[in-house]
Coordinates of C-alpha atoms in Angstrom, one line a residue:
X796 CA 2.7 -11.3 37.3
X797 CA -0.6 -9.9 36.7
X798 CA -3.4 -12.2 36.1
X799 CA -7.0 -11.2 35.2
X800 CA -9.7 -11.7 37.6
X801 CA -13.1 -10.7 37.8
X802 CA -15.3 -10.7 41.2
X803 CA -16.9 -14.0 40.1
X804 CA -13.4 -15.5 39.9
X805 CA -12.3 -14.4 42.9
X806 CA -15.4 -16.1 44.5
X807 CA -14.1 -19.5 42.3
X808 CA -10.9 -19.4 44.1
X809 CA -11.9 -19.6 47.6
X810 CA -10.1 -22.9 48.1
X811 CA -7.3 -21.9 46.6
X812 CA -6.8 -19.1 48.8
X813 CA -7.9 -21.3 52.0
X814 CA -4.7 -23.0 50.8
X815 CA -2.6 -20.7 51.0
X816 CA -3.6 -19.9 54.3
X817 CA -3.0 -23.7 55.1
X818 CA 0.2 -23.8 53.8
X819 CA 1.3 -20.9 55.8
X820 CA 0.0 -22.4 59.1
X821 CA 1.5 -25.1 58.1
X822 CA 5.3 -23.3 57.5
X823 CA 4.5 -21.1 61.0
X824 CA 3.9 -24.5 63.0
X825 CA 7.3 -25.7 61.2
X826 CA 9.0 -22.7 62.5
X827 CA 7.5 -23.3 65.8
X828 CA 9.1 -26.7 66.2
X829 CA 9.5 -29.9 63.7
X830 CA 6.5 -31.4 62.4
X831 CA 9.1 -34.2 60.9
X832 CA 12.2 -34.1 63.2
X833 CA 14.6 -35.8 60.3
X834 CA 13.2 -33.8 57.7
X835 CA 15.4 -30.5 55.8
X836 CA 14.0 -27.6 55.5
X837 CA 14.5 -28.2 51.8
X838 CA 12.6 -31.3 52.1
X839 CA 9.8 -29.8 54.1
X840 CA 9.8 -27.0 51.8
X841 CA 9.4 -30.1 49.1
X842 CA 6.7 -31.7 50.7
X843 CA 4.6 -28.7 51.3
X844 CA 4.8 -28.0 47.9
X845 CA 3.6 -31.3 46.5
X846 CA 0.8 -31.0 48.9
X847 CA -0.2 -27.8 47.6
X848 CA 0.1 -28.8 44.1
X849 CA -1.9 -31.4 44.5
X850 CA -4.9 -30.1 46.7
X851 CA -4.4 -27.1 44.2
X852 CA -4.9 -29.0 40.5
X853 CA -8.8 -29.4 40.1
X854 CA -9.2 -25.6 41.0
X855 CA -6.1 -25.1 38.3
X856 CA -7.9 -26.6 35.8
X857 CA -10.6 -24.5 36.6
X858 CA -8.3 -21.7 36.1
X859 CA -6.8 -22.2 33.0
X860 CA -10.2 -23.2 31.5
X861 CA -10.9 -19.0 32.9
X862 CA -8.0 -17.9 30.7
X863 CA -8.5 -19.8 27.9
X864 CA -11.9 -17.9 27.9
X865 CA -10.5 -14.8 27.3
X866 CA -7.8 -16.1 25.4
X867 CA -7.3 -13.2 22.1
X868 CA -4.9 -15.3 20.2
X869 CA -4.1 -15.8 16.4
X870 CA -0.6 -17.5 16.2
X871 CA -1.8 -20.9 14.6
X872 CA 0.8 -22.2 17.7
X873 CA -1.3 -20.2 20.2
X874 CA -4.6 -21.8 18.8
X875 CA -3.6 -25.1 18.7
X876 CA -2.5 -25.2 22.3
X877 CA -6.1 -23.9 23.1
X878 CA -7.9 -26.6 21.2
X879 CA -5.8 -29.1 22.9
X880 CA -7.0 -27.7 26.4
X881 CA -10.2 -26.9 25.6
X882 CA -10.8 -30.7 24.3
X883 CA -9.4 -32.0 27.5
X884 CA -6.0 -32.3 26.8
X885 CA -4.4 -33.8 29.5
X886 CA -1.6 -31.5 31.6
X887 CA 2.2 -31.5 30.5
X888 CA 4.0 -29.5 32.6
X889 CA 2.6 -29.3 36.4
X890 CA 1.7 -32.2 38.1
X891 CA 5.1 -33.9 37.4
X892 CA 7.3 -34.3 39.8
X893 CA 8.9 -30.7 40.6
X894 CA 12.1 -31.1 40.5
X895 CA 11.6 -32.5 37.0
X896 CA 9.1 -29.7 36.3
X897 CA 11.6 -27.1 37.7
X898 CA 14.9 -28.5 35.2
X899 CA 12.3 -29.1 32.4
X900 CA 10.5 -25.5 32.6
X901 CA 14.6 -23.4 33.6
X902 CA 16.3 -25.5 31.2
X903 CA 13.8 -25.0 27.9
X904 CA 13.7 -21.2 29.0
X905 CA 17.5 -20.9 28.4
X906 CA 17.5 -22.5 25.5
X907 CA 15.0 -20.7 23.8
X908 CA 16.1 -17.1 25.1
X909 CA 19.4 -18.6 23.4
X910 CA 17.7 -19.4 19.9
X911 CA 15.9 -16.5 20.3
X912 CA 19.0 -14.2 19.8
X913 CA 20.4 -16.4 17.1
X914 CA 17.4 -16.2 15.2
X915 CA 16.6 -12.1 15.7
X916 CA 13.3 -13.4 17.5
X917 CA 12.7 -11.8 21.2
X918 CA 12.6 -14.2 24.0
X919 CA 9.4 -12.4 24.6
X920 CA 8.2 -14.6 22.2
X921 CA 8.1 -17.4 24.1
X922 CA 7.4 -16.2 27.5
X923 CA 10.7 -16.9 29.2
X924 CA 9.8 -14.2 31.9
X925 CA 6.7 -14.9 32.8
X926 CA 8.1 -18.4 33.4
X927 CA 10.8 -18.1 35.1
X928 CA 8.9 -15.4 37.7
X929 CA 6.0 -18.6 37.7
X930 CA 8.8 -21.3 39.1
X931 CA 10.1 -18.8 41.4
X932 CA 6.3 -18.4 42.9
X933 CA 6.1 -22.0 42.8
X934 CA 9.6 -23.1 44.2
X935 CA 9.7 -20.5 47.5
X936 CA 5.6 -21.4 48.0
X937 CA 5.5 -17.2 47.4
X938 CA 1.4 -16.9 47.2
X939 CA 0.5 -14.0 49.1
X940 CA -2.7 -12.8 47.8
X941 CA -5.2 -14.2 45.4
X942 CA -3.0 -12.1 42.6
X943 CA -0.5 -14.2 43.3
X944 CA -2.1 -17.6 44.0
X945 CA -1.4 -21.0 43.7
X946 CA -3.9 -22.1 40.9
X947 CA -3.5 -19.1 38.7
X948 CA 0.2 -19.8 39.2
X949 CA -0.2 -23.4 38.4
X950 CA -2.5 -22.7 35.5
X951 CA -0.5 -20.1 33.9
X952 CA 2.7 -21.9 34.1
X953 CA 0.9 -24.7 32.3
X954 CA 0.3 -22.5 29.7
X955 CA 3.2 -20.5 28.7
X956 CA 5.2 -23.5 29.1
X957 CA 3.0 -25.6 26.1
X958 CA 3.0 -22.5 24.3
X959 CA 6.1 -21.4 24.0
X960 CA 7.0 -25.0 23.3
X961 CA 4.8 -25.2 20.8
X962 CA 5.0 -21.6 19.1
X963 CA 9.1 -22.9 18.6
X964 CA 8.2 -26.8 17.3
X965 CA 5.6 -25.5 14.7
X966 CA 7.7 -22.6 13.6
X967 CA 11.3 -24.6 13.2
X968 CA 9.6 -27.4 11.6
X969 CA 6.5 -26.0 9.5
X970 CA 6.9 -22.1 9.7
X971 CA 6.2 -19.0 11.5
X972 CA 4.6 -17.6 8.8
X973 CA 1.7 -19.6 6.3
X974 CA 2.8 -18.7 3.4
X975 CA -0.4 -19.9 1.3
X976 CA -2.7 -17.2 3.7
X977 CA 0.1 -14.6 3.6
X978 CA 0.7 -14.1 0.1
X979 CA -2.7 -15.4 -1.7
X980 CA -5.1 -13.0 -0.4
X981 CA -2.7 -9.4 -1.8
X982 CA -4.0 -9.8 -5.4
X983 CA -8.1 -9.6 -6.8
X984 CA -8.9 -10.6 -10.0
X985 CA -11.1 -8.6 -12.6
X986 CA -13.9 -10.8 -12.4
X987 CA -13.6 -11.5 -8.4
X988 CA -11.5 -13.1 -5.6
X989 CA -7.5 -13.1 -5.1
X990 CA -5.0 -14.3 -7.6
X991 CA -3.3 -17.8 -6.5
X992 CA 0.7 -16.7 -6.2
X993 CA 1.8 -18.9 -4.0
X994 CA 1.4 -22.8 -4.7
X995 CA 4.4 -24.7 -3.3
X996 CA 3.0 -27.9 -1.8
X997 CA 4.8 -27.5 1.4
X998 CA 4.8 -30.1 4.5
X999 CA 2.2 -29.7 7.0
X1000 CA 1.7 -30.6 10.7
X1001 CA -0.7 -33.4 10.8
X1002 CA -3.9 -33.7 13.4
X1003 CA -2.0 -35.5 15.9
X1004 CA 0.7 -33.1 16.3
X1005 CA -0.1 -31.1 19.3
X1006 CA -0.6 -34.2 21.1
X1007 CA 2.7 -35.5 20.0
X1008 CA 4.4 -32.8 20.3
X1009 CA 3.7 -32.1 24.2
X1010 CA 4.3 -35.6 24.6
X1011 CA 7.6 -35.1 24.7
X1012 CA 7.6 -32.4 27.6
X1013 CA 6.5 -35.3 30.5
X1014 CA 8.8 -37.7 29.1
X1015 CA 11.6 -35.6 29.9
X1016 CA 13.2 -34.0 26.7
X1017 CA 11.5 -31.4 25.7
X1018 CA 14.9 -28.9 24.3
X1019 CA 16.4 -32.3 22.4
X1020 CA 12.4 -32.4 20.8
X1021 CA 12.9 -28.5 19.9
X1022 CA 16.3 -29.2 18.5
X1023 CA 14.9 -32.0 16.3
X1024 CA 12.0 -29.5 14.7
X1025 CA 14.8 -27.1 13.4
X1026 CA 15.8 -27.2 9.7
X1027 CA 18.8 -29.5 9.1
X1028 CA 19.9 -26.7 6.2
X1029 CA 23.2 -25.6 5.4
X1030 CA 21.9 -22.2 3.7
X1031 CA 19.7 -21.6 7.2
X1032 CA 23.0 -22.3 9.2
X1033 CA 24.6 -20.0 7.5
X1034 CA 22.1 -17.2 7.9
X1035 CA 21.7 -17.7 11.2
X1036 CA 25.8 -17.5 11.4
X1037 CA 25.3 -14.1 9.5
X1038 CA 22.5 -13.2 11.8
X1039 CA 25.2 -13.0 14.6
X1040 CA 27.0 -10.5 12.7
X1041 CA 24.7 -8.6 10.5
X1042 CA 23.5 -5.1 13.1
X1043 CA 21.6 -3.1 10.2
X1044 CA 18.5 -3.3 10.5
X1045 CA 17.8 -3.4 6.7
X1046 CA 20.5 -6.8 6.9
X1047 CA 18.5 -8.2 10.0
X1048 CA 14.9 -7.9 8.5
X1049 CA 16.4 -9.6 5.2
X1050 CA 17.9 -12.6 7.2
X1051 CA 14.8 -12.6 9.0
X1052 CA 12.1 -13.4 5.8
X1053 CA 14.6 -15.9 4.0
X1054 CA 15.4 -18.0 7.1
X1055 CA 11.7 -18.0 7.2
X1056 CA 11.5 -19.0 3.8
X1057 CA 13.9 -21.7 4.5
X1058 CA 11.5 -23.5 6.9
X1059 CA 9.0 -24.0 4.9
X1060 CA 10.0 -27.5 3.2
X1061 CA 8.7 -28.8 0.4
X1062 CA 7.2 -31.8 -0.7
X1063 CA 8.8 -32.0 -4.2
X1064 CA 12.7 -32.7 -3.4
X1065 CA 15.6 -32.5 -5.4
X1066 CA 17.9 -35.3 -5.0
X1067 CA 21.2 -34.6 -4.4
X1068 CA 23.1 -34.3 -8.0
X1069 CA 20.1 -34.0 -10.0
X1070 CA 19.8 -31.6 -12.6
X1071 CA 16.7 -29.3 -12.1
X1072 CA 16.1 -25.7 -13.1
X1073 CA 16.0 -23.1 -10.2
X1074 CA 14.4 -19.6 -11.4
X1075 CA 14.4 -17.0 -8.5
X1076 CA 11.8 -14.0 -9.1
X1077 CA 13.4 -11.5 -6.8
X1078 CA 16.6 -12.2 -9.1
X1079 CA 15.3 -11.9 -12.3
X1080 CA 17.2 -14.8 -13.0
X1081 CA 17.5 -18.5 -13.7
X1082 CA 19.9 -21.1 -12.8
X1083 CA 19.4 -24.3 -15.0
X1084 CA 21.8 -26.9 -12.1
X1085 CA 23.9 -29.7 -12.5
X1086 CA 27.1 -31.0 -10.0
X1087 CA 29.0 -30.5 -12.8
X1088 CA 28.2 -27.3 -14.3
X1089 CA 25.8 -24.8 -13.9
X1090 CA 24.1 -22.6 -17.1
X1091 CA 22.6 -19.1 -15.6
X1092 CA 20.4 -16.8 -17.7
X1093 CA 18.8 -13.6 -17.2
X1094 CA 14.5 -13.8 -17.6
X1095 CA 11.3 -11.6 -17.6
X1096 CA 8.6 -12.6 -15.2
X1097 CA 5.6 -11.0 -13.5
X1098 CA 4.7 -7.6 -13.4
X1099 CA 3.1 -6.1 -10.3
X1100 CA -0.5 -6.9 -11.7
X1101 CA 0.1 -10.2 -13.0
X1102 CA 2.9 -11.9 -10.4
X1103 CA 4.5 -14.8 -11.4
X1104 CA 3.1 -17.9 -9.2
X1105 CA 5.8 -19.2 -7.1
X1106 CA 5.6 -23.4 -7.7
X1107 CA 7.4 -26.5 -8.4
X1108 CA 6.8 -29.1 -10.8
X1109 CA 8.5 -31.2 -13.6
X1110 CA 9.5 -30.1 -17.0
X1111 CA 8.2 -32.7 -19.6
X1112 CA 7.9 -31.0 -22.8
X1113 CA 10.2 -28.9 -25.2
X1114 CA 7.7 -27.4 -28.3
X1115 CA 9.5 -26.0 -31.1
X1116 CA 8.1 -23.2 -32.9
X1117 CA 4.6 -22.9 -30.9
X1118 CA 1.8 -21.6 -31.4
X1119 CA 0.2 -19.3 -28.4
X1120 CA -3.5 -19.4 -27.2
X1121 CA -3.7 -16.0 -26.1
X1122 CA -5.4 -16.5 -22.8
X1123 CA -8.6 -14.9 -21.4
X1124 CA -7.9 -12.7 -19.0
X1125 CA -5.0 -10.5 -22.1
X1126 CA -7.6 -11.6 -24.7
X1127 CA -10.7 -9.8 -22.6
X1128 CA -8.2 -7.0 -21.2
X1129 CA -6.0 -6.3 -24.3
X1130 CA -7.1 -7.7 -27.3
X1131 CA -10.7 -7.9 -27.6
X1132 CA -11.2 -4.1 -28.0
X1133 CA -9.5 -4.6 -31.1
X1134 CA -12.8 -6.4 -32.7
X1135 CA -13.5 -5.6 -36.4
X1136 CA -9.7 -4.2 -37.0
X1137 CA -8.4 -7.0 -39.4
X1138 CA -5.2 -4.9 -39.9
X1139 CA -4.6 -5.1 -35.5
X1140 CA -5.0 -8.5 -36.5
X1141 CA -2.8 -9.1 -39.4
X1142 CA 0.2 -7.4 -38.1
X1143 CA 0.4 -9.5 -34.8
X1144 CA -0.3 -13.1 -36.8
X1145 CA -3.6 -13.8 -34.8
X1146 CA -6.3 -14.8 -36.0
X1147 CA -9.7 -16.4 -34.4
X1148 CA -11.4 -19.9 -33.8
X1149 CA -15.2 -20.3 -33.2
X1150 CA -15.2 -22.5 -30.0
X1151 CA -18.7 -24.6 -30.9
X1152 CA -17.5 -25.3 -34.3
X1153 CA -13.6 -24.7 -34.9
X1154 CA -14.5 -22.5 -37.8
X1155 CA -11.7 -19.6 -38.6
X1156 CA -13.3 -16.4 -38.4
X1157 CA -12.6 -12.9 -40.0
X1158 CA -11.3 -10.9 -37.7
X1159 CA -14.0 -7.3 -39.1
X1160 CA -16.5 -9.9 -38.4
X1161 CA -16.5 -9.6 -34.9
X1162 CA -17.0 -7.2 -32.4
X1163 CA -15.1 -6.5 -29.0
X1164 CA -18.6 -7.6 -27.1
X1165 CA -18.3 -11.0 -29.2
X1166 CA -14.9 -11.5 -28.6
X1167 CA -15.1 -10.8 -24.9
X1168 CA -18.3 -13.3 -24.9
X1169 CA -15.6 -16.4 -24.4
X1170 CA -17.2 -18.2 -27.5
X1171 CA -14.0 -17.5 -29.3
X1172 CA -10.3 -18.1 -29.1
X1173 CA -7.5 -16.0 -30.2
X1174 CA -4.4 -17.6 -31.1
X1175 CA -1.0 -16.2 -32.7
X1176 CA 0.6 -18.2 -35.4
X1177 CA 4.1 -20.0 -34.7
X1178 CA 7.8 -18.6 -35.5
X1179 CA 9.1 -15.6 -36.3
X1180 CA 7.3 -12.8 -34.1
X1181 CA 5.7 -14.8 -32.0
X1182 CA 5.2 -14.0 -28.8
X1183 CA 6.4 -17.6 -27.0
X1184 CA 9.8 -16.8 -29.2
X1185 CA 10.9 -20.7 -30.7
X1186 CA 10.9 -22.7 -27.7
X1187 CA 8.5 -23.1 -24.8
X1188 CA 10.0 -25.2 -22.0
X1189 CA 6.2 -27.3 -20.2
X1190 CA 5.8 -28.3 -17.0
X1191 CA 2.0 -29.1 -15.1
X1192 CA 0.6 -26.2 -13.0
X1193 CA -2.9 -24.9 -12.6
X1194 CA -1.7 -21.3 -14.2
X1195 CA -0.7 -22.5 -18.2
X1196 CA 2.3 -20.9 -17.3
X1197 CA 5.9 -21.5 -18.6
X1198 CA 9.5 -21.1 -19.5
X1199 CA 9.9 -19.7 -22.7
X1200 CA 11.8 -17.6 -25.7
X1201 CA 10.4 -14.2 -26.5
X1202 CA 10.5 -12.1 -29.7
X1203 CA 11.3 -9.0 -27.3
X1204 CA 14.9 -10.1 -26.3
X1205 CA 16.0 -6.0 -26.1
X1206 CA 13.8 -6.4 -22.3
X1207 CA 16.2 -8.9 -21.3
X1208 CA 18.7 -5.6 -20.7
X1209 CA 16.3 -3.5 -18.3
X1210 CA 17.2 -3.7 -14.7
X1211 CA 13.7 -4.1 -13.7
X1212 CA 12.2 -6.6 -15.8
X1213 CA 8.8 -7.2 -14.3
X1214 CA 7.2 -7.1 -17.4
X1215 CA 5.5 -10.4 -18.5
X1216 CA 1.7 -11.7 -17.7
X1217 CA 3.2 -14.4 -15.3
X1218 CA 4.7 -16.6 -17.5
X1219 CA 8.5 -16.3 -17.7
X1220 CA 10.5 -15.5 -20.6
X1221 CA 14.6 -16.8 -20.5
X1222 CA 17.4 -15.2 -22.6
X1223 CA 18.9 -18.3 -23.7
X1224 CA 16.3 -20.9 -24.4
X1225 CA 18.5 -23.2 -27.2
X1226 CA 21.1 -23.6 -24.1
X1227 CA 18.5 -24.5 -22.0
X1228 CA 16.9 -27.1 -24.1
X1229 CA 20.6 -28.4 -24.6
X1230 CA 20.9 -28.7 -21.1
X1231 CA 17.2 -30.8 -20.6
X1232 CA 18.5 -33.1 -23.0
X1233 CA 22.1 -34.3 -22.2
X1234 CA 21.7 -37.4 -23.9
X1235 CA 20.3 -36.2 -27.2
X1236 CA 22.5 -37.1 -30.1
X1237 CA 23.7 -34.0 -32.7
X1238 CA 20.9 -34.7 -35.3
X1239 CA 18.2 -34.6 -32.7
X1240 CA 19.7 -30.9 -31.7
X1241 CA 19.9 -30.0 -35.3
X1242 CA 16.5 -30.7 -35.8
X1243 CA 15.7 -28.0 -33.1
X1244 CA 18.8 -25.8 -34.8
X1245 CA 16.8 -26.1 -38.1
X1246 CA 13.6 -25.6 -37.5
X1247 CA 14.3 -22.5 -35.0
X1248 CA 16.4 -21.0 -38.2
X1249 CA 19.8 -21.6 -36.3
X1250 CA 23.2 -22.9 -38.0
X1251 CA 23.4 -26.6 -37.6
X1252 CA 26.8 -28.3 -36.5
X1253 CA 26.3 -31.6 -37.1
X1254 CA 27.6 -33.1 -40.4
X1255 CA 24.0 -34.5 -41.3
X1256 CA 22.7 -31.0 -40.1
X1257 CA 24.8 -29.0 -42.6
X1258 CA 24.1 -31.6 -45.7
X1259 CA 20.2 -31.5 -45.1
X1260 CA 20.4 -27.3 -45.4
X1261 CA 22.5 -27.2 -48.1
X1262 CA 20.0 -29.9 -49.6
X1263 CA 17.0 -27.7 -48.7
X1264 CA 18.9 -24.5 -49.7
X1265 CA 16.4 -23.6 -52.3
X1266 CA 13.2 -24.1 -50.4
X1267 CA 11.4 -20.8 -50.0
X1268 CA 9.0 -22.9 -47.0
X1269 CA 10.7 -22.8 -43.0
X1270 CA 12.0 -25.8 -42.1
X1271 CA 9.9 -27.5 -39.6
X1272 CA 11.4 -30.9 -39.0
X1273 CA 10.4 -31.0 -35.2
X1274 CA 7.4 -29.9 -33.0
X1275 CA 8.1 -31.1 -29.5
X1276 CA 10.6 -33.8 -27.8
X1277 CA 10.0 -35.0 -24.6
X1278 CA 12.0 -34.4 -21.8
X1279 CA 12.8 -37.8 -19.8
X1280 CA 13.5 -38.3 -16.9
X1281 CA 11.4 -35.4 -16.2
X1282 CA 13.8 -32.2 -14.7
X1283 CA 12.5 -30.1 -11.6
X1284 CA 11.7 -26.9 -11.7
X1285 CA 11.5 -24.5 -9.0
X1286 CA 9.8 -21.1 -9.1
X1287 CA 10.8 -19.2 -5.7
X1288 CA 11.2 -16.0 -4.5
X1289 CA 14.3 -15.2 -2.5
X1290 CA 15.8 -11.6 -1.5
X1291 CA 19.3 -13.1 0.1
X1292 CA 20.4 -16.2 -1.4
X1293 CA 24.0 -17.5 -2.7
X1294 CA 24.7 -17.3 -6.4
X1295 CA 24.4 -20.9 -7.9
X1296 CA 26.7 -20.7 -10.4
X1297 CA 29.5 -19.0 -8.0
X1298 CA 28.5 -19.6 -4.2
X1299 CA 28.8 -15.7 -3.0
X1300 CA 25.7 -14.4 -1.3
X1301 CA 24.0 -11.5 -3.0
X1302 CA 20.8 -9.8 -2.1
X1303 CA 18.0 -8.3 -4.5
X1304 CA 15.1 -5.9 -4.1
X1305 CA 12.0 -6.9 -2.9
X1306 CA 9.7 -6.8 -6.1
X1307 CA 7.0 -7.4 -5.3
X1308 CA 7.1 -6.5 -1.5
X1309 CA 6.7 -10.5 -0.2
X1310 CA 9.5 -9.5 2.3
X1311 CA 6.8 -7.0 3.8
X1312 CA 3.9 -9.4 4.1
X1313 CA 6.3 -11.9 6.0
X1314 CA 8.0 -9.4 8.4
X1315 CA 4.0 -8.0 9.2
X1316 CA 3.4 -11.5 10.4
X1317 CA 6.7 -12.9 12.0
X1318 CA 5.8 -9.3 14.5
X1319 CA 4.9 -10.7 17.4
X1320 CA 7.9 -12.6 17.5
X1321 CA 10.8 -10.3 17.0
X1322 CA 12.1 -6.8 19.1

């Protein structure tokens, strides 16, 4: 073990070293003839020991204070361990008892060089070594020099033991990886800063829980505390089972970002049996889920520029036949340097709203610089040809984005189909709204059948448009229905993941490369 030590620090450990000079007169003069005539060895041994430990502490904590000076860390488990040290954080590890210390320091070693394996981490990671060469120092009294010395043994023990502890407990039960940090700051927006892609409100580790944590390495049970931070998930089980058996490295770095993916829990749960609507963006897919059945459809989402946010909220809203309120970042991209072309206009149904005074406009009127001046709206009129399609699906988020029908359905067959400005567009929207309303009675349905220019089925469906056969106006006889109780909807991302609607695993490409951004930051932790 090498430990850094300036000439100054070698002048600070002058006691320690007089120590070890003690405790060497000490074992001579034993050899010599019994200091203790009933004592063992191993009880002499013992007793030197304690003696040493505990002459040795205040020039430890010294020590330690030395490293944590020229600590270079950046793992958030690393950092926290410092804070709690530097702040006066009371010792964990040495200073027990060391026969407790010993079983507590071998026996969390083994188990994380264990979990290491199973989870493709190195045991590196968590300094197994280095601790295991610290005990042996510690339990044959093997100090020769003041490379090897008592309180930079002591101290460094203290330290690799709290954080590999801790770099396992924050990991299993918040995340190796922040997800927030790692995947908001990819992105810059025309007009400055990143684009917000990740908003998942995910559990967090509260200011108390270093403290806790390492609370639980003096009272004894510091591996049953690890076991209790790791994610009580069937899908991470089973990755970690593949794990075992997967030796590509292509296979292994897959398992690696969604087991990752799999600790970070989220605040918004899905009781078991609920319906809620599951969209995966590394699919290009949605699964709309119910115990009983389960509706899958294919969708557009994101394209490289304009990702599709990852979030989850609650659908509450259905809108038939909307209109779409083109928003500012297409309208000053896109359309604005169409200003003065009525006929640009015409042809895609837009036309333009004066902010200040909700006048209508004429489109000639205005020029690009006007329209990019944000005292106007652009809008695009409802139904046929609209861009939102018939349906639009609503749920809160701080994007205005959303589920919904498309007049471009020929996309839908692409293999890549990273295509939209973030919101996401599904190939079967009626099924979905049937599937958001399982209690709505047949006329209700009709009136969505109708008015999106679809057959109707019910009797009273079929009498109102033969009744109406003759009217040359679309039948609009329903803007919106609300959708209660409120259905869950998750936007994720996921490269490995079982299939819903069948349970096999499949695996998709990394679109838009989140796999990378996690693997870059779970590196110091895997071979």
């Amino acid at each position: 073990m090498l430990y850094l030590e300036s000439g100054k620090d070698r002048q600070k450990n002058h006691r320690a070293l007089a120590l070890v000079c003690a405790a060497a007169l000490l074992m001579l003069a034993s050899a010599c003839g019994d200091l203790t005539p009933k004592e063992t060895e191993a009880e002499r041994v013992a007793r030197l020991r304690e003696q040493l430990l505990v002459d040795s502490a205040q020039d430890a904590q010294v020590r330690l204070g030395q490293f944590l000076s020229l600590a270079q860390d950046s793992l958030a488990a690393d950092l926290l361990v410092n804070d709690y040290y530097n702040n006066g954080g009371e010792w964990r590890w040495v200073g027990i008892d060391t026969n407790r210390l010993f079983d507590n320091a071998l026996t969390m070693a083994s188990f994380l060089e264990k979990q290491a394996e199973t989870m493709g981490f190195s045991p590196k990671a968590f300094y197994t070594e280095d601790i295991r060469q610290d005990i042996g120092h510690l339990r044959q009294m093997d100090f020769d020099s003041a490379a090897i010395s008592p309180t930079g043994t002591m101290a460094q023990l203290e330290w690799n033991l709290s954080r590999a502890f801790m770099r396992y407990a924050l990991g299993q039960r918040y995340g190796f990886v922040e997800p927030h940090e790692a995947f908001n700051h990819l992105d810059m927006r025309p007009e400055g800063g990143h684009r917000i892609v990740y908003d998942i409100d995910l559990e967090e580790p509260d200011d108390d829980f270093t403290t806790e944590a390492l609370s639980n390495a003096r009272e004894g049970h510091p591996v049953a505390y690890l076991q209790s931070m790791e994610p009580n998930d069937a899908l991470y089980k089973e990755m970690m089972q593949k794990m075992a058996t997967d030796s590509t490295k292509d296979g292994r770095q897959r398992l690696l970002c969604n087991m990752e993916r799999r600790r970070w829990r989220h605040k918004q749960k899905v009781a078991e049996g609920q319906r809620h609507v599951f969209v995966n963006i590394a699919a290009q897919q949605l699964w709309a889920i119910h115990p009983d059945s389960v509706l899958n459809m294919r969708i557009c989402c994101g394209a490289w520029r304009t990702k599709t946010p990852l979030l989850t909220s609650n659908i509450r809203l259905i809108q038939v036949n909307p209109e779409w309120n083109i928003p500012g970042s297409i309208l000053r991209d896109e359309v604005s340097r169409h200003g003065g072309d009525s006929a640009y206009f015409a042809r895609n149904r837009y036309f333009i709203v004066k902010r200040s005074s909700g006048d209508t406009i004429p489109a000639k009127s205005l020029t690009p610089e006007q329209l990019r001046s944000g005292a106007y709206r652009v809008a695009q009129r409802s139904g046929r040809g609209n861009s939102l399609g018939r349906l639009i699906f609503r749920f809160p988020n701080q994007f205005d984005v959303y589920l919904h029908d498309t007049n471009s359905r020929g996309t839908f067959n692409a293999e890549r189909r990273t295509v939209s400005h973030g919101c996401v567009r599904i190939q079967k929207p009626f099924e979905l709204a049937c599937f958001l309303l399982p209690d709505a009675d047949e006329w209700l349905l009709d009136r969505i059948r109708l008015s999106i220019d679809m057959k109707p089925e019910s009797e009273r469906g079929i009498n109102y448009l033969k009744e109406h056969a003759e009217d040359k106006t679309p039948i609009r006889l329903i803007s919106s229905t609300s959708v209660s109780p409120n259905v869950p909807v998750q936007i994720d991302y996921y490269t490995l993941y079982p299939n819903p609607e069948t349970g096999e695993w499949q695996t998709w490409p990394d679109r838009y490369e989140y796999d990378k951004q996690i693997l870059r930051r779970l590196k110091p932790f895997i071979p």
